[in-house]
PDB file of C-alpha atoms and ligand atoms in Angstrom:
ATOM      1  CA  MET A   7      -0.010  -0.130   0.167  1.00 49.00           C
ATOM      2  CA  SER A   8       2.772   2.927   1.108  1.00 52.00           C
ATOM      3  CA  GLY A   9       6.713   2.854   1.923  1.00 63.00           C
ATOM      4  CA  PRO A  10       9.052   0.384   0.956  1.00 83.00           C
ATOM      5  CA  ARG A  11       9.303  -3.474   1.393  1.00 94.00           C
ATOM      6  CA  LEU A  12       9.245  -4.448   4.984  1.00 97.00           C
ATOM      7  CA  PHE A  13      11.469  -7.721   6.173  1.00 98.00           C
ATOM      8  CA  VAL A  14      10.542  -8.712  10.635  1.00 98.00           C
ATOM      9  CA  ALA A  15      13.120 -10.737  12.397  1.00 98.00           C
ATOM     10  CA  ASN A  16      10.749 -12.296  15.004  1.00 98.00           C
ATOM     11  CA  TRP A  17      13.343 -14.179  17.054  1.00 98.00           C
ATOM     12  CA  LYS A  18      10.781 -15.190  19.733  1.00 98.00           C
ATOM     13  CA  MET A  19      12.195 -16.685  23.083  1.00 98.00           C
ATOM     14  CA  ASN A  20      15.838 -16.850  21.139  1.00 98.00           C
ATOM     15  CA  LEU A  21      19.424 -16.069  21.580  1.00 98.00           C
ATOM     16  CA  THR A  22      21.543 -14.720  23.997  1.00 98.00           C
ATOM     17  CA  ARG A  23      23.447 -11.530  24.064  1.00 98.00           C
ATOM     18  CA  PRO A  24      26.165 -12.954  22.657  1.00 98.00           C
ATOM     19  CA  ALA A  25      24.534 -14.188  19.428  1.00 98.00           C
ATOM     20  CA  ALA A  26      22.573 -11.429  19.310  1.00 98.00           C
ATOM     21  CA  ARG A  27      25.875  -9.094  18.388  1.00 98.00           C
ATOM     22  CA  ALA A  28      27.471 -11.830  16.337  1.00 98.00           C
ATOM     23  CA  TYR A  29      24.049 -11.706  14.386  1.00 98.00           C
ATOM     24  CA  ALA A  30      23.954  -8.451  13.938  1.00 98.00           C
ATOM     25  CA  LYS A  31      27.851  -8.453  12.890  1.00 97.00           C
ATOM     26  CA  ARG A  32      26.400 -11.114   9.980  1.00 97.00           C
ATOM     27  CA  LEU A  33      23.833  -9.272   8.627  1.00 96.00           C
ATOM     28  CA  ALA A  34      25.799  -5.569   8.659  1.00 95.00           C
ATOM     29  CA  GLU A  35      28.165  -7.740   6.242  1.00 94.00           C
ATOM     30  CA  ARG A  36      25.321  -8.576   4.021  1.00 94.00           C
ATOM     31  CA  ILE A  37      23.713  -5.042   3.949  1.00 93.00           C
ATOM     32  CA  GLY A  38      27.404  -3.765   3.182  1.00 89.00           C
ATOM     33  CA  ALA A  39      27.271  -5.939  -0.096  1.00 75.00           C
ATOM     34  CA  SER A  40      24.513  -5.429  -1.458  1.00 79.00           C
ATOM     35  CA  ARG A  41      22.121  -2.997  -2.776  1.00 76.00           C
ATOM     36  CA  ARG A  42      19.360  -2.833  -0.567  1.00 69.00           C
ATOM     37  CA  ILE A  43      15.868  -1.055  -0.950  1.00 78.00           C
ATOM     38  CA  SER A  44      13.943  -2.303   1.977  1.00 92.00           C
ATOM     39  CA  GLU A  45      13.210  -1.757   5.385  1.00 95.00           C
ATOM     40  CA  LEU A  46      14.683  -4.169   8.052  1.00 97.00           C
ATOM     41  CA  VAL A  47      13.680  -4.497  11.375  1.00 98.00           C
ATOM     42  CA  VAL A  48      15.056  -7.299  14.273  1.00 98.00           C
ATOM     43  CA  ALA A  49      12.552  -8.167  17.359  1.00 98.00           C
ATOM     44  CA  PRO A  50      15.189 -10.001  19.722  1.00 98.00           C
ATOM     45  CA  PRO A  51      14.079 -10.708  23.306  1.00 98.00           C
ATOM     46  CA  PHE A  52      14.159  -7.578  25.707  1.00 98.00           C
ATOM     47  CA  THR A  53      17.438  -8.709  27.408  1.00 98.00           C
ATOM     48  CA  ALA A  54      19.137  -8.282  23.648  1.00 98.00           C
ATOM     49  CA  LEU A  55      17.970  -5.257  22.039  1.00 98.00           C
ATOM     50  CA  GLN A  56      21.328  -2.852  22.603  1.00 98.00           C
ATOM     51  CA  ASP A  57      23.547  -6.256  21.362  1.00 98.00           C
ATOM     52  CA  ALA A  58      20.902  -6.742  18.496  1.00 98.00           C
ATOM     53  CA  ARG A  59      21.095  -2.727  17.972  1.00 97.00           C
ATOM     54  CA  ASP A  60      22.835  -1.207  14.762  1.00 96.00           C
ATOM     55  CA  ALA A  61      25.390   1.953  15.331  1.00 89.00           C
ATOM     56  CA  GLU A  62      24.476   3.047  11.484  1.00 93.00           C
ATOM     57  CA  SER A  63      20.550   2.031  12.017  1.00 93.00           C
ATOM     58  CA  ARG A  64      20.232  -0.061   8.625  1.00 94.00           C
ATOM     59  CA  TRP A  65      17.834  -1.989  10.134  1.00 97.00           C
ATOM     60  CA  SER A  66      15.538  -0.809  13.557  1.00 98.00           C
ATOM     61  CA  LEU A  67      14.523  -2.882  16.376  1.00 98.00           C
ATOM     62  CA  ALA A  68      11.285  -3.860  17.600  1.00 98.00           C
ATOM     63  CA  ALA A  69       9.642  -4.726  21.262  1.00 98.00           C
ATOM     64  CA  GLN A  70       7.789  -8.343  20.803  1.00 98.00           C
ATOM     65  CA  ASN A  71       5.568  -7.343  23.181  1.00 98.00           C
ATOM     66  CA  VAL A  72       4.852  -4.489  25.260  1.00 98.00           C
ATOM     67  CA  ALA A  73       2.837  -4.196  28.724  1.00 98.00           C
ATOM     68  CA  ALA A  74      -0.899  -2.845  28.335  1.00 98.00           C
ATOM     69  CA  PHE A  75      -0.230   0.028  31.452  1.00 98.00           C
ATOM     70  CA  SER A  76       2.831   2.999  31.339  1.00 98.00           C
ATOM     71  CA  GLU A  77       3.971   2.273  34.169  1.00 97.00           C
ATOM     72  CA  GLY A  78       3.478   1.559  37.981  1.00 98.00           C
ATOM     73  CA  ALA A  79       2.872  -1.693  39.822  1.00 98.00           C
ATOM     74  CA  TYR A  80       3.170  -4.586  37.256  1.00 98.00           C
ATOM     75  CA  THR A  81       5.887  -6.779  37.942  1.00 98.00           C
ATOM     76  CA  GLY A  82       7.385  -8.734  35.470  1.00 97.00           C
ATOM     77  CA  GLU A  83       6.145  -6.049  32.265  1.00 98.00           C
ATOM     78  CA  VAL A  84       8.196  -3.740  29.885  1.00 98.00           C
ATOM     79  CA  SER A  85       6.638  -0.541  29.007  1.00 98.00           C
ATOM     80  CA  ALA A  86       6.154   1.283  25.260  1.00 98.00           C
ATOM     81  CA  GLY A  87       8.627   3.769  27.435  1.00 98.00           C
ATOM     82  CA  MET A  88      10.969   1.761  27.718  1.00 98.00           C
ATOM     83  CA  VAL A  89      11.322  -0.233  24.753  1.00 98.00           C
ATOM     84  CA  ALA A  90      11.350   3.418  23.045  1.00 98.00           C
ATOM     85  CA  GLU A  91      14.247   3.929  25.487  1.00 98.00           C
ATOM     86  CA  ALA A  92      15.810   0.891  24.588  1.00 97.00           C
ATOM     87  CA  GLY A  93      15.822   2.020  20.561  1.00 97.00           C
ATOM     88  CA  CYS A  94      12.844   0.552  19.536  1.00 98.00           C
ATOM     89  CA  ARG A  95      10.801   1.826  16.548  1.00 98.00           C
ATOM     90  CA  TYR A  96       7.773  -0.842  16.016  1.00 98.00           C
ATOM     91  CA  VAL A  97       6.174  -2.875  18.743  1.00 98.00           C
ATOM     92  CA  LEU A  98       4.738  -6.551  17.739  1.00 98.00           C
ATOM     93  CA  VAL A  99       1.086  -6.604  18.910  1.00 98.00           C
ATOM     94  CA  GLY A 100      -1.431  -9.359  19.252  1.00 98.00           C
ATOM     95  CA  HIS A 101       0.597 -12.211  18.016  1.00 98.00           C
ATOM     96  CA  SER A 102      -0.844 -15.037  17.966  1.00 97.00           C
ATOM     97  CA  GLU A 103       1.636 -16.711  20.873  1.00 97.00           C
ATOM     98  CA  ARG A 104       0.703 -13.756  22.825  1.00 97.00           C
ATOM     99  CA  ARG A 105      -3.102 -14.493  22.220  1.00 97.00           C
ATOM    100  CA  ARG A 106      -3.176 -18.119  22.281  1.00 96.00           C
ATOM    101  CA  LEU A 107      -0.797 -18.720  24.871  1.00 97.00           C
ATOM    102  CA  PHE A 108      -0.785 -15.825  27.670  1.00 97.00           C
ATOM    103  CA  GLY A 109      -4.807 -15.160  26.823  1.00 97.00           C
ATOM    104  CA  GLU A 110      -4.437 -11.490  25.949  1.00 98.00           C
ATOM    105  CA  THR A 111      -7.749 -10.596  24.630  1.00 98.00           C
ATOM    106  CA  PRO A 112      -9.591  -7.625  21.975  1.00 98.00           C
ATOM    107  CA  ALA A 113      -9.499  -5.180  25.024  1.00 98.00           C
ATOM    108  CA  VAL A 114      -5.644  -6.097  26.260  1.00 98.00           C
ATOM    109  CA  LEU A 115      -4.430  -5.681  22.729  1.00 98.00           C
ATOM    110  CA  ALA A 116      -6.684  -2.561  22.462  1.00 98.00           C
ATOM    111  CA  ALA A 117      -4.651  -1.351  25.510  1.00 98.00           C
ATOM    112  CA  LYS A 118      -1.149  -1.811  24.249  1.00 98.00           C
ATOM    113  CA  LEU A 119      -1.912   0.165  20.725  1.00 98.00           C
ATOM    114  CA  ALA A 120      -2.539   2.408  22.535  1.00 98.00           C
ATOM    115  CA  ARG A 121       0.271   2.516  25.023  1.00 98.00           C
ATOM    116  CA  THR A 122       2.635   1.672  21.772  1.00 98.00           C
ATOM    117  CA  ARG A 123       0.422   5.086  20.166  1.00 98.00           C
ATOM    118  CA  GLU A 124       1.520   7.655  23.109  1.00 98.00           C
ATOM    119  CA  SER A 125       5.696   6.070  23.195  1.00 98.00           C
ATOM    120  CA  GLY A 126       5.963   7.012  19.149  1.00 98.00           C
ATOM    121  CA  LEU A 127       6.346   3.704  18.045  1.00 98.00           C
ATOM    122  CA  ILE A 128       4.616   2.180  15.754  1.00 98.00           C
ATOM    123  CA  PRO A 129       2.661  -1.257  15.676  1.00 98.00           C
ATOM    124  CA  ILE A 130       3.683  -4.320  13.683  1.00 98.00           C
ATOM    125  CA  TYR A 131      -0.677  -6.055  14.193  1.00 98.00           C
ATOM    126  CA  CYS A 132      -0.616  -9.776  13.360  1.00 98.00           C
ATOM    127  CA  LEU A 133      -3.991 -11.554  12.924  1.00 98.00           C
ATOM    128  CA  GLY A 134      -4.692 -14.732  11.388  1.00 98.00           C
ATOM    129  CA  GLU A 135      -7.464 -17.738  11.923  1.00 97.00           C
ATOM    130  CA  THR A 136      -7.004 -21.160  13.008  1.00 96.00           C
ATOM    131  CA  GLN A 137      -7.071 -24.304  10.565  1.00 95.00           C
ATOM    132  CA  GLU A 138     -10.464 -24.795  12.120  1.00 96.00           C
ATOM    133  CA  GLU A 139     -11.292 -21.527  11.002  1.00 96.00           C
ATOM    134  CA  ARG A 140     -10.345 -21.884   7.697  1.00 95.00           C
ATOM    135  CA  ALA A 141     -12.056 -25.121   6.754  1.00 95.00           C
ATOM    136  CA  ALA A 142     -15.201 -24.036   8.056  1.00 96.00           C
ATOM    137  CA  GLY A 143     -14.860 -20.903   5.523  1.00 95.00           C
ATOM    138  CA  ARG A 144     -14.275 -18.183   7.868  1.00 96.00           C
ATOM    139  CA  GLU A 145     -11.330 -16.255   7.534  1.00 95.00           C
ATOM    140  CA  GLU A 146     -12.590 -12.560   6.731  1.00 96.00           C
ATOM    141  CA  GLU A 147     -15.260 -13.094   9.213  1.00 97.00           C
ATOM    142  CA  ILE A 148     -11.912 -13.621  11.899  1.00 97.00           C
ATOM    143  CA  LEU A 149     -10.260 -10.595  10.134  1.00 98.00           C
ATOM    144  CA  ALA A 150     -12.629  -8.441   9.768  1.00 98.00           C
ATOM    145  CA  VAL A 151     -13.190  -9.365  13.929  1.00 98.00           C
ATOM    146  CA  GLN A 152      -9.157  -8.950  14.361  1.00 98.00           C
ATOM    147  CA  VAL A 153      -9.260  -5.624  12.760  1.00 98.00           C
ATOM    148  CA  GLU A 154     -11.679  -4.133  14.956  1.00 98.00           C
ATOM    149  CA  THR A 155      -9.082  -3.792  17.740  1.00 98.00           C
ATOM    150  CA  LEU A 156      -7.431  -1.110  16.170  1.00 98.00           C
ATOM    151  CA  ALA A 157     -10.837   0.782  15.890  1.00 97.00           C
ATOM    152  CA  ALA A 158      -9.495   3.119  18.185  1.00 97.00           C
ATOM    153  CA  ASP A 159      -6.026   3.386  16.943  1.00 98.00           C
ATOM    154  CA  PRO A 160      -4.849   6.562  14.690  1.00 97.00           C
ATOM    155  CA  ALA A 161      -6.274   6.189  11.205  1.00 97.00           C
ATOM    156  CA  GLY A 162      -3.690   8.809   9.796  1.00 97.00           C
ATOM    157  CA  GLU A 163      -0.622   7.341  11.712  1.00 97.00           C
ATOM    158  CA  PRO A 164       1.275   4.818   9.762  1.00 97.00           C
ATOM    159  CA  LEU A 165       0.312   0.948  10.810  1.00 98.00           C
ATOM    160  CA  VAL A 166       1.864  -2.633  10.769  1.00 98.00           C
ATOM    161  CA  VAL A 167      -0.261  -5.132   9.885  1.00 98.00           C
ATOM    162  CA  ALA A 168       1.033  -9.515   9.561  1.00 98.00           C
ATOM    163  CA  TYR A 169      -1.231 -11.424   7.679  1.00 98.00           C
ATOM    164  CA  GLU A 170       0.326 -14.748   9.982  1.00 98.00           C
ATOM    165  CA  PRO A 171      -2.725 -17.982   9.514  1.00 97.00           C
ATOM    166  CA  ILE A 172      -1.659 -19.911  12.512  1.00 96.00           C
ATOM    167  CA  TRP A 173      -1.561 -22.905  10.301  1.00 96.00           C
ATOM    168  CA  ALA A 174       1.075 -21.746   9.116  1.00 96.00           C
ATOM    169  CA  ILE A 175       3.179 -19.856  11.992  1.00 95.00           C
ATOM    170  CA  GLY A 176       6.138 -23.076  13.089  1.00 93.00           C
ATOM    171  CA  THR A 177       4.532 -25.934  10.823  1.00 94.00           C
ATOM    172  CA  GLY A 178       6.628 -25.562   7.701  1.00 94.00           C
ATOM    173  CA  GLN A 179       3.590 -25.352   5.662  1.00 94.00           C
ATOM    174  CA  ALA A 180       3.670 -21.213   4.226  1.00 95.00           C
ATOM    175  CA  ALA A 181       0.219 -20.110   3.016  1.00 95.00           C
ATOM    176  CA  THR A 182       0.466 -20.404  -0.671  1.00 96.00           C
ATOM    177  CA  ALA A 183       0.924 -16.652  -2.706  1.00 97.00           C
ATOM    178  CA  ALA A 184      -2.962 -17.080  -3.656  1.00 97.00           C
ATOM    179  CA  ASP A 185      -3.895 -17.837  -0.053  1.00 96.00           C
ATOM    180  CA  ALA A 186      -1.811 -14.456   0.736  1.00 97.00           C
ATOM    181  CA  ALA A 187      -3.179 -12.264  -1.348  1.00 97.00           C
ATOM    182  CA  LYS A 188      -6.917 -13.451  -0.982  1.00 97.00           C
ATOM    183  CA  ALA A 189      -6.047 -12.117   2.685  1.00 97.00           C
ATOM    184  CA  ARG A 190      -4.519  -8.967   1.382  1.00 97.00           C
ATOM    185  CA  ALA A 191      -7.654  -8.462  -0.805  1.00 97.00           C
ATOM    186  CA  ILE A 192      -9.849  -8.928   2.450  1.00 97.00           C
ATOM    187  CA  LEU A 193      -7.789  -6.542   4.811  1.00 98.00           C
ATOM    188  CA  GLU A 194      -7.236  -4.052   1.537  1.00 97.00           C
ATOM    189  CA  GLY A 195     -10.928  -3.208   1.609  1.00 97.00           C
ATOM    190  CA  LEU A 196     -11.013  -3.383   5.785  1.00 98.00           C
ATOM    191  CA  LEU A 197      -8.157  -1.156   5.939  1.00 98.00           C
ATOM    192  CA  VAL A 198      -9.223   1.469   3.503  1.00 96.00           C
ATOM    193  CA  ALA A 199      -9.907   4.283   5.863  1.00 95.00           C
ATOM    194  CA  ARG A 200      -6.407   4.182   6.708  1.00 96.00           C
ATOM    195  CA  ALA A 201      -4.023   6.517   5.137  1.00 93.00           C
ATOM    196  CA  SER A 202      -0.543   4.087   5.613  1.00 94.00           C
ATOM    197  CA  VAL A 203      -0.374   0.498   6.114  1.00 97.00           C
ATOM    198  CA  ARG A 204       2.245  -2.030   4.771  1.00 97.00           C
ATOM    199  CA  LEU A 205       0.539  -5.089   4.886  1.00 98.00           C
ATOM    200  CA  LEU A 206       3.330  -7.778   5.859  1.00 98.00           C
ATOM    201  CA  TYR A 207       3.028 -11.984   5.081  1.00 98.00           C
ATOM    202  CA  GLY A 208       4.003 -14.301   8.256  1.00 98.00           C
ATOM    203  CA  GLY A 209       3.840 -18.280   8.404  1.00 97.00           C
ATOM    204  CA  SER A 210       7.100 -20.683   7.442  1.00 96.00           C
ATOM    205  CA  VAL A 211       8.989 -18.264   5.048  1.00 98.00           C
ATOM    206  CA  SER A 212      12.143 -19.428   4.529  1.00 98.00           C
ATOM    207  CA  PRO A 213      14.546 -18.602   1.790  1.00 97.00           C
ATOM    208  CA  LYS A 214      13.313 -21.273  -0.420  1.00 97.00           C
ATOM    209  CA  ASN A 215       9.535 -20.003  -0.527  1.00 97.00           C
ATOM    210  CA  ALA A 216      10.252 -16.451   0.030  1.00 97.00           C
ATOM    211  CA  GLU A 217      10.289 -14.827  -3.701  1.00 96.00           C
ATOM    212  CA  GLU A 218       7.190 -16.534  -4.883  1.00 96.00           C
ATOM    213  CA  LEU A 219       5.375 -15.682  -1.874  1.00 97.00           C
ATOM    214  CA  LEU A 220       6.596 -11.954  -2.081  1.00 96.00           C
ATOM    215  CA  ASP A 221       5.828 -11.712  -6.169  1.00 95.00           C
ATOM    216  CA  GLY A 222       3.142 -13.784  -5.785  1.00 96.00           C
ATOM    217  CA  SER A 223       1.154 -12.092  -2.868  1.00 96.00           C
ATOM    218  CA  GLY A 224       1.714  -8.770  -3.432  1.00 96.00           C
ATOM    219  CA  MET A 225       2.323  -8.123   0.097  1.00 97.00           C
ATOM    220  CA  ASP A 226       4.840  -5.513   1.270  1.00 97.00           C
ATOM    221  CA  GLY A 227       7.278  -7.832   2.645  1.00 98.00           C
ATOM    222  CA  PHE A 228       7.374 -10.418   5.689  1.00 98.00           C
ATOM    223  CA  LEU A 229       7.308 -11.168   9.306  1.00 98.00           C
ATOM    224  CA  ILE A 230       9.582 -14.451  10.156  1.00 98.00           C
ATOM    225  CA  GLY A 231      10.631 -16.091  12.347  1.00 98.00           C
ATOM    226  CA  GLY A 232      12.379 -19.524  12.265  1.00 97.00           C
ATOM    227  CA  ALA A 233      14.185 -18.557   9.217  1.00 98.00           C
ATOM    228  CA  SER A 234      15.263 -15.457  10.560  1.00 98.00           C
ATOM    229  CA  LEU A 235      17.737 -17.096  13.314  1.00 98.00           C
ATOM    230  CA  ASP A 236      19.890 -17.653  10.977  1.00 98.00           C
ATOM    231  CA  PRO A 237      20.978 -14.006   9.586  1.00 98.00           C
ATOM    232  CA  ASP A 238      22.258 -15.320   5.863  1.00 97.00           C
ATOM    233  CA  GLY A 239      18.488 -16.173   6.134  1.00 98.00           C
ATOM    234  CA  PHE A 240      16.995 -13.544   6.494  1.00 98.00           C
ATOM    235  CA  ALA A 241      19.207 -11.553   4.670  1.00 96.00           C
ATOM    236  CA  THR A 242      18.393 -13.812   1.816  1.00 96.00           C
ATOM    237  CA  ILE A 243      14.332 -13.529   2.683  1.00 97.00           C
ATOM    238  CA  ALA A 244      14.975  -9.709   2.550  1.00 96.00           C
ATOM    239  CA  GLY A 245      16.381  -9.941  -0.738  1.00 92.00           C
ATOM    240  CA  LEU A 246      20.262  -8.863  -0.054  1.00 92.00           C
TER     241      LEU A 246
HETATM  242  P1  PGA B 319       7.650 -19.104  11.956  1.00 79.67           P
HETATM  243  O1  PGA B 319       6.780 -17.661  12.085  1.00 79.67           O
HETATM  244  O2  PGA B 319       7.956 -18.024  10.296  1.00 79.67           O
HETATM  245  O3  PGA B 319       8.903 -19.587  12.209  1.00 79.67           O
HETATM  246  O4  PGA B 319       6.200 -19.421  11.021  1.00 79.67           O
HETATM  247  C1  PGA B 319       6.348 -16.471  12.156  1.00 79.67           C
HETATM  248  C2  PGA B 319       5.728 -15.799  12.897  1.00 79.67           C
HETATM  249  O5  PGA B 319       4.987 -16.468  13.873  1.00 79.67           O
HETATM  250  O6  PGA B 319       5.995 -14.483  13.118  1.00 79.67           O
END
């Protein structure tokens, strides 16, 4: 829809601080050797944010999660202001692992979106249907419900939305380019009032399937989990 292609490496709960430094060094080498035109984002665990940061700003940082509250007595939580101060530009909100494993409801996600904006950060809002919902032909309905969570998010602000069908995450079974193109068309319709949206696909993206998926789906980029843990894999997927 708008802006350069965007590739986001979601490390999930992986990589230590030394591993993050080695990753950053290798990614910088790959960028140095290429004529890159895409935007790159790395989403490490909080503990490795400083190590994954690039002093030359060739990529930016995303937090994988953020508190629904601004500050206070919330043991174990990390605020949007804190991750902004740690150098993040983006925040993942609504990843299916947060929704399913940590019980994050639409109300909680709406609060996280609000905190993200208050700190001047850009949300990468994740959504997608389960295998059962897909089998029942309910993709469109599910995406519409999940987009509702963005109702209070300011339409004039830049937004990233990642379509991540749950059946494709970490399964090795990516959506087809046609599946992703269909989701893209639905999301474009649902987000038509937004000034600036980039739509990503996520779910078992690999160096093998990336090119075909990107060209065939019309998506603006990818949110990559497993294959992004290898900086060369991430660089190849991003076309470096
Ligand atoms: P995957 O994860 O690439 O390992 O399927 C994607 C994601 O959960 O963002």
